[in-house]
Coordinates of C-alpha atoms and ligand atoms in Angstrom, one line a residue:
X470 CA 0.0 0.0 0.0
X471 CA 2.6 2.1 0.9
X472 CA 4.5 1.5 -2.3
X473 CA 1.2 2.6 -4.3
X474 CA 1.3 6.3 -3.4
X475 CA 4.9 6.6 -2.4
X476 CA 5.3 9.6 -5.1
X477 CA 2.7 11.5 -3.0
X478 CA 4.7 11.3 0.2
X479 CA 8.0 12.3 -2.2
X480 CA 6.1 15.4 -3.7
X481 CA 4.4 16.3 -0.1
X482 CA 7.9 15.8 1.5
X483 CA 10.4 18.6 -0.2
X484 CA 7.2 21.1 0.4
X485 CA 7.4 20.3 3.6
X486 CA 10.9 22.5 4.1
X487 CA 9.5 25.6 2.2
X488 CA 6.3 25.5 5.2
X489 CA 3.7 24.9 2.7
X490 CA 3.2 21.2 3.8
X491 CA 4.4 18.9 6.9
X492 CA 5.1 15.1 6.8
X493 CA 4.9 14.6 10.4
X494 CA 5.4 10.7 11.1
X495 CA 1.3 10.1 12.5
X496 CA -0.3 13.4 10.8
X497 CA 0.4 14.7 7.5
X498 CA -0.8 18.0 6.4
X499 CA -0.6 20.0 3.1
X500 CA -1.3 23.6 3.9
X501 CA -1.6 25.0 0.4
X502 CA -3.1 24.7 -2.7
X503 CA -0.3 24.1 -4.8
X504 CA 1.2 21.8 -2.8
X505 CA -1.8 20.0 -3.3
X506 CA -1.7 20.2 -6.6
X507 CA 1.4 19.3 -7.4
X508 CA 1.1 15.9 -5.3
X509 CA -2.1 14.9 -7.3
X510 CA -0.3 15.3 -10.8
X511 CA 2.7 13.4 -9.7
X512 CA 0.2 10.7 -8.5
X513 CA -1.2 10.5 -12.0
X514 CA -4.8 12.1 -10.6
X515 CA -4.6 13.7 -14.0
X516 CA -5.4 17.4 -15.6
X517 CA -9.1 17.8 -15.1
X518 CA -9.8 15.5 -12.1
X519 CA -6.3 17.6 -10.1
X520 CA -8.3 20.9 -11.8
X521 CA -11.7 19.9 -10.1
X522 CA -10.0 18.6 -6.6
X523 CA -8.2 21.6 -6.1
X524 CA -11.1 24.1 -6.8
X525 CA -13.4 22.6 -4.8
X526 CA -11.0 22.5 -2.1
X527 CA -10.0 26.1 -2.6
X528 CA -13.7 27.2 -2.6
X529 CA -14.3 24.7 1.2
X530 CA -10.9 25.9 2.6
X531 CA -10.2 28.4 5.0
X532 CA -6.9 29.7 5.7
X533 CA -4.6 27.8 7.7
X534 CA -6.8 24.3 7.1
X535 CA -5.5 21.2 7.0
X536 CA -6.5 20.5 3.3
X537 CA -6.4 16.7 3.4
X538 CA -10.2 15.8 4.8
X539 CA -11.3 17.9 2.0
X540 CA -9.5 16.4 -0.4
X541 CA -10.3 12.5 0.5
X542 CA -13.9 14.1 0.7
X543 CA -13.5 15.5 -2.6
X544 CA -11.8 12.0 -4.3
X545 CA -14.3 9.8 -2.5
X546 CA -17.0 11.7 -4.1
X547 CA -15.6 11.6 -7.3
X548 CA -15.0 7.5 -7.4
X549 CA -18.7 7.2 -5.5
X550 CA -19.8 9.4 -8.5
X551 CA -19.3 6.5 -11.3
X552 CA -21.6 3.4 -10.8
X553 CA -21.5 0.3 -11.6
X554 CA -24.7 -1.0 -13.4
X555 CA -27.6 -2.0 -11.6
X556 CA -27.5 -6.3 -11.3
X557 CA -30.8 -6.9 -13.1
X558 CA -32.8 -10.4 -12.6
X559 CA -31.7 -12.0 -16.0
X560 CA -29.6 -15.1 -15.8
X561 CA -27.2 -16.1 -16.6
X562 CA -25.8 -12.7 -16.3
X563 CA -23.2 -11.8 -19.3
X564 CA -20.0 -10.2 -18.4
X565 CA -17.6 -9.3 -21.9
X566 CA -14.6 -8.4 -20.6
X567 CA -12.4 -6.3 -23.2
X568 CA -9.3 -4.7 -23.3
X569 CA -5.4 -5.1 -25.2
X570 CA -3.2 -7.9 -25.1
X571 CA -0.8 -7.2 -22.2
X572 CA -2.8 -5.4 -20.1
X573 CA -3.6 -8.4 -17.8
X574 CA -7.3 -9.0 -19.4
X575 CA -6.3 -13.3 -19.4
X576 CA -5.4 -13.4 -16.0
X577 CA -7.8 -11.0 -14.4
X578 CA -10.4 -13.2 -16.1
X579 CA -8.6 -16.5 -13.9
X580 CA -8.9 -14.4 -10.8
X581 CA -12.6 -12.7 -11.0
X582 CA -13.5 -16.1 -11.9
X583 CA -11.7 -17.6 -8.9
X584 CA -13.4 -14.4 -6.7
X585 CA -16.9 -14.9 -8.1
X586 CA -16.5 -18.6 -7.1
X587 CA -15.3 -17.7 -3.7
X588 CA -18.5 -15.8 -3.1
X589 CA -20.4 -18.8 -3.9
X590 CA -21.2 -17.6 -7.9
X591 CA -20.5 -20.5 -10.0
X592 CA -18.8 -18.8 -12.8
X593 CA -18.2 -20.0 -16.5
X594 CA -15.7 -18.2 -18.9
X595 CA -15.8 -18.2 -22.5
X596 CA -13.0 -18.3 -24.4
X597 CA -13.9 -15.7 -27.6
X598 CA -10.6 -14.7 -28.2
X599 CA -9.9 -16.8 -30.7
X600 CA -6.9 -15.4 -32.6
X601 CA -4.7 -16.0 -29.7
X602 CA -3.9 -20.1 -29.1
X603 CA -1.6 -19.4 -26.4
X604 CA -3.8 -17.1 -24.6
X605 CA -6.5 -19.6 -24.4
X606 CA -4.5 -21.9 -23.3
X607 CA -3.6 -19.6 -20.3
X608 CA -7.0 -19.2 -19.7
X609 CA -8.2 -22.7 -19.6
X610 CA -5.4 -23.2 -16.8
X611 CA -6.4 -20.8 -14.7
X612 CA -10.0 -22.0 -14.8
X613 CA -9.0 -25.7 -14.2
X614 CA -7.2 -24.0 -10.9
X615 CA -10.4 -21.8 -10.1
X616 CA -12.2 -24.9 -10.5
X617 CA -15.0 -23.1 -12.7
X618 CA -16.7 -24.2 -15.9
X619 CA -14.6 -23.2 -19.6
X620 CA -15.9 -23.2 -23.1
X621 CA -13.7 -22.8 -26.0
X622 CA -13.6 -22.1 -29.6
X623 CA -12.7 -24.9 -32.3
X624 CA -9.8 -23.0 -34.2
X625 CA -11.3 -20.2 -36.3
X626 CA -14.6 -20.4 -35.6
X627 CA -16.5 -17.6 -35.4
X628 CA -16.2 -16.0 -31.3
X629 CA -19.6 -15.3 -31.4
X630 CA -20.7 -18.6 -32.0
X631 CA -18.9 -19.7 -29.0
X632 CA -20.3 -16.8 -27.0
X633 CA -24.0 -18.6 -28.2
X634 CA -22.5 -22.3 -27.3
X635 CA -21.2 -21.0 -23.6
X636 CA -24.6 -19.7 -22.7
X637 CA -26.8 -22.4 -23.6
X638 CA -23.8 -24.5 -21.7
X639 CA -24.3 -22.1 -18.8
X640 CA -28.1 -22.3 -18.8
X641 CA -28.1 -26.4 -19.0
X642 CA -25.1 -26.3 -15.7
X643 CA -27.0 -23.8 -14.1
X644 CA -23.7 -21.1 -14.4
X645 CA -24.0 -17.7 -13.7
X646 CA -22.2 -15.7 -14.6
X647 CA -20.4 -15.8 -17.6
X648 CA -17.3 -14.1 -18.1
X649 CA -16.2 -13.5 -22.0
X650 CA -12.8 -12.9 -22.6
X651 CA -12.6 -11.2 -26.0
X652 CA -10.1 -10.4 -28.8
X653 CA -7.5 -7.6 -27.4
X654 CA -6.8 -6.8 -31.2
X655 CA -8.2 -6.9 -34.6
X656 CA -6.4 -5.6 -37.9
X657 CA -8.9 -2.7 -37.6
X658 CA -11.3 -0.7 -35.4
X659 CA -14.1 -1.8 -37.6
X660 CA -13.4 -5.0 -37.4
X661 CA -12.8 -5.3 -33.8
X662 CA -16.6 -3.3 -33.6
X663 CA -18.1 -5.8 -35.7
X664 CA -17.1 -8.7 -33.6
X665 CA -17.6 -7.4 -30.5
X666 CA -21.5 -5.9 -31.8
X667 CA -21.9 -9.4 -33.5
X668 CA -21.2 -11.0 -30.0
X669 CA -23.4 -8.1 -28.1
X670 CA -26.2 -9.7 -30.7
X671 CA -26.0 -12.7 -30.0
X672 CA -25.8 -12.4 -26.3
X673 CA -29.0 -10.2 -26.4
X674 CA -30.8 -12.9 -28.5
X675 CA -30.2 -15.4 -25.3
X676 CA -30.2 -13.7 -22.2
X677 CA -32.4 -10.3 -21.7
X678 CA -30.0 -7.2 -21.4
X679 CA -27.3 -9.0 -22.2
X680 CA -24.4 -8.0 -21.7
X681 CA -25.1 -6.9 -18.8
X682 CA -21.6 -5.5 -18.2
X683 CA -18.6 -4.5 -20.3
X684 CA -15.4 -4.7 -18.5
X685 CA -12.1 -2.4 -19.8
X686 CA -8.6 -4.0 -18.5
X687 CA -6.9 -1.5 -17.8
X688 CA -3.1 -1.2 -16.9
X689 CA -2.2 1.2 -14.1
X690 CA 1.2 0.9 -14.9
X691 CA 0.3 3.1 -18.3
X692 CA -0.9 5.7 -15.8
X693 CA -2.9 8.8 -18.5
X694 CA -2.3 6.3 -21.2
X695 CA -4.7 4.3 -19.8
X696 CA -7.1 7.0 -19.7
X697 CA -6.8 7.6 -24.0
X698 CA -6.7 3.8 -24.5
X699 CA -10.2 3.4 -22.5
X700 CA -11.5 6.2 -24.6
X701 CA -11.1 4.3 -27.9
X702 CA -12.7 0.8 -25.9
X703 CA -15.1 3.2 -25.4
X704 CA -16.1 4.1 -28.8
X705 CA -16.2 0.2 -29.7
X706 CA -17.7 -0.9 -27.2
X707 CA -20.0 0.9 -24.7
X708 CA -17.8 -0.3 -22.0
X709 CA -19.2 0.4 -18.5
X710 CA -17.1 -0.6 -15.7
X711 CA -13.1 -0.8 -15.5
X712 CA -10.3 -3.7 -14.3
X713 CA -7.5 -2.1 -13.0
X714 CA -4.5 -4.4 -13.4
X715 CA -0.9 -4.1 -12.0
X716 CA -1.6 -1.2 -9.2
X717 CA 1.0 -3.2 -7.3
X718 CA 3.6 -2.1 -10.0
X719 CA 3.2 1.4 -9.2
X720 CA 3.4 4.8 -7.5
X721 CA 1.1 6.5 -9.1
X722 CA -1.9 4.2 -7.9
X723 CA -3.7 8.1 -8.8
X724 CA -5.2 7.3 -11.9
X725 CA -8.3 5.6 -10.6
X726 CA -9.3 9.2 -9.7
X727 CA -8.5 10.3 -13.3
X728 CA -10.8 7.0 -14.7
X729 CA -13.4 8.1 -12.8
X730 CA -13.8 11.4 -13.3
X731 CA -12.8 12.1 -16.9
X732 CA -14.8 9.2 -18.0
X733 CA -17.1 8.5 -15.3
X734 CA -16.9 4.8 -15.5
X735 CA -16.5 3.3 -12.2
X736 CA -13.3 0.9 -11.2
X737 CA -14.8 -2.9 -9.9
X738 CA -12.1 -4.4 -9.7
X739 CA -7.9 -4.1 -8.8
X740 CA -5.4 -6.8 -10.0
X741 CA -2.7 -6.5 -7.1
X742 CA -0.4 -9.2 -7.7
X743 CA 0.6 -12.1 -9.8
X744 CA -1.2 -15.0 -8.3
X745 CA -4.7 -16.0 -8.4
X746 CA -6.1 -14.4 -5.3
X747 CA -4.7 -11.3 -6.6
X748 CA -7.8 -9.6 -7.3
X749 CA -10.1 -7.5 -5.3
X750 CA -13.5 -5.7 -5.6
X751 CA -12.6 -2.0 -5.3
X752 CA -13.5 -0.2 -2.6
X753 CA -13.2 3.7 -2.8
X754 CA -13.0 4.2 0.9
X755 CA -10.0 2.0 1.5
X756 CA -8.5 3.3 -1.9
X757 CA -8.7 6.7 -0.5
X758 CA -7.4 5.8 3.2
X759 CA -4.4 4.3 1.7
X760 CA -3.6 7.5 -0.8
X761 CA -3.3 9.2 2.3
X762 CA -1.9 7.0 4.8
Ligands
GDP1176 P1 -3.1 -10.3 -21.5 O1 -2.2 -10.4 -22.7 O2 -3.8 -9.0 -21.4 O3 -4.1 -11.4 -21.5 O4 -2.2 -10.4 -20.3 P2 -1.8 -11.5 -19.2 O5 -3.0 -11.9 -18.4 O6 -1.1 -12.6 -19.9 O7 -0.8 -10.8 -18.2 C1 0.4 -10.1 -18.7 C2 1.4 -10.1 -17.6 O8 0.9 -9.2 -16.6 C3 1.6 -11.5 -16.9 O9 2.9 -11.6 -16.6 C4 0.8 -11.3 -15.6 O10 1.3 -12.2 -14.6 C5 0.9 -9.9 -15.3 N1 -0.1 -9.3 -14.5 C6 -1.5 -9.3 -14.7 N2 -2.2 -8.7 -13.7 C7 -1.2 -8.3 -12.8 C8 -1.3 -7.6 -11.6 O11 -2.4 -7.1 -11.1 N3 -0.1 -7.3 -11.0 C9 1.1 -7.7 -11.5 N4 2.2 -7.4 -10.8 N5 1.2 -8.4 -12.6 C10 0.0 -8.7 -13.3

């Protein structure tokens, strides 16, 4: 935890000398405005989301505050601000998780399904990604070790074909839900919109509101990159929740905060760690506690 937002103890601490802030060992204080705003950039909080923070802080302020309650008030309102879908009754429910190749989007699949099944779901994951043998592969593994159902594409065939197979399989097991791991990367943005709308389709056809949620993998490592990458998922593919991989593998754990303001999509889930428990539902409270601890 400490690791995560190391770089906004680092941009607090030098402040400190010039009297603007104090890094006391139990209290930390920042004391002025652009202290304040110089910690949340080098965090990766980002332009507008740092912009927004820092005036409404300015405007609740009074001279001489402590300016850290106001701006875990501020943050927590922001990451409260994006929710998640509401669960509807269908089942099984549909879960297309998207994302590129790299990011972490095969083994986050492993461990949400390994979660969902800890919280007494009984999870199936479809293997739609059909271009990449290896990845599925992977992916069958780290079902076999979540000890959930798997359904996979013959070579070639057509991913939403097996999207149609894995639901009917789902409905005759009684599996809910079912977690679609997609392609990462098609020759083109048309193309990679045709196959995901051709699976939305399909899944529509068998399960009312289907999909019920779009998950974007996201890499925090990538810090604002992530931010223009989930833009363009965005435009393909009406992506409504986000998977935040690799937060363990950095600093600047402050682009959460930058997700969820400049494209008000809420974060469900961290990736913190290699193995398969390494994956947590998000929880903005503790997220903001350990910014500022
Ligand atoms: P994909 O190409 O997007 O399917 O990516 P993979 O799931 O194969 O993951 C790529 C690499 O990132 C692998 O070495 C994973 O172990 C690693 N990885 C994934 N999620 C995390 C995470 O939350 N933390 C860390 N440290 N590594 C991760």
């Amino acid at each position: 935890k400490d690791q995560l937002f190391g770089a906004f103890e680092e941009s607090a601490a030098p402040a400190a000398s010039g009297g603007t802030a104090t890094v006391g060992t139990r209290t930390r204080r920042i004391e002025s405005a652009d202290a304040l705003e110089e910690a949340l950039i080098t965090c990766d909080v980002g332009v507008a989301a740092t912009d927004r923070i820092v005036e409404s802080v300015r405007r609740k302020a009074r001279r001489g505050d402590d300016l850290l309650p106001l701006v875990r008030e501020e943050i927590l309102s922001i990451l409260q601000g994006a929710a998640p879908p509401p669960v509807t009754g269908a089942h099984p429910r549909v879960v297309l998780i998207v994302g590129v190749n790299g990011t972490g989007k095969t083994t986050s699949i492993g461990k949400l399904a390994n979660l969902l099944k800890q919280e007494g779901q009984k999870p199936l994951v479809c293997a739609a990604d059909t271009f990449r043998a290896a990845a599925v592969e992977q992916l069958e593994i780290w079902t076999r070790r979540a000890d959930v159902g798997f359904v996979r594409a013959q070579p070639n065939s057509d991913p939403a074909a097996v999207v149609f197979d894995a639901i009917q399989s789902a409905k005759a097991r009684q599996l809910d839900p079912v977690l679609v791991d997609t392609a990462g990367r098609l020759h083109t943005r048309v193309n990679l919109m045709k196959e995901l709308d051709k699976i939305k389709r399909v899944a529509a056809r068998e399960v009312e509101g289907a999909p019920h949620e779009v998950l974007l993998v996201l890499d925090a490592t990538v810090g604002q990159n992530g931010v223009a990458q989930a833009r363009e998922f965005m435009k393909v593919s009406g992506v409504n929740g986000i998977i935040l991989t690799k937060l363990d593998g950095t600093a600047k754990g402050g682009v959460a905060v930058a997700i969820a303001q400049d494209l008000r999509l809420p974060i469900r889930y961290v990736g913190t760690g290699e193995q398969i428990d390494d994956l947590v539902p998000f929880n903005p409270r503790e997220y903001v506690d350990a910014l500022f601890e």
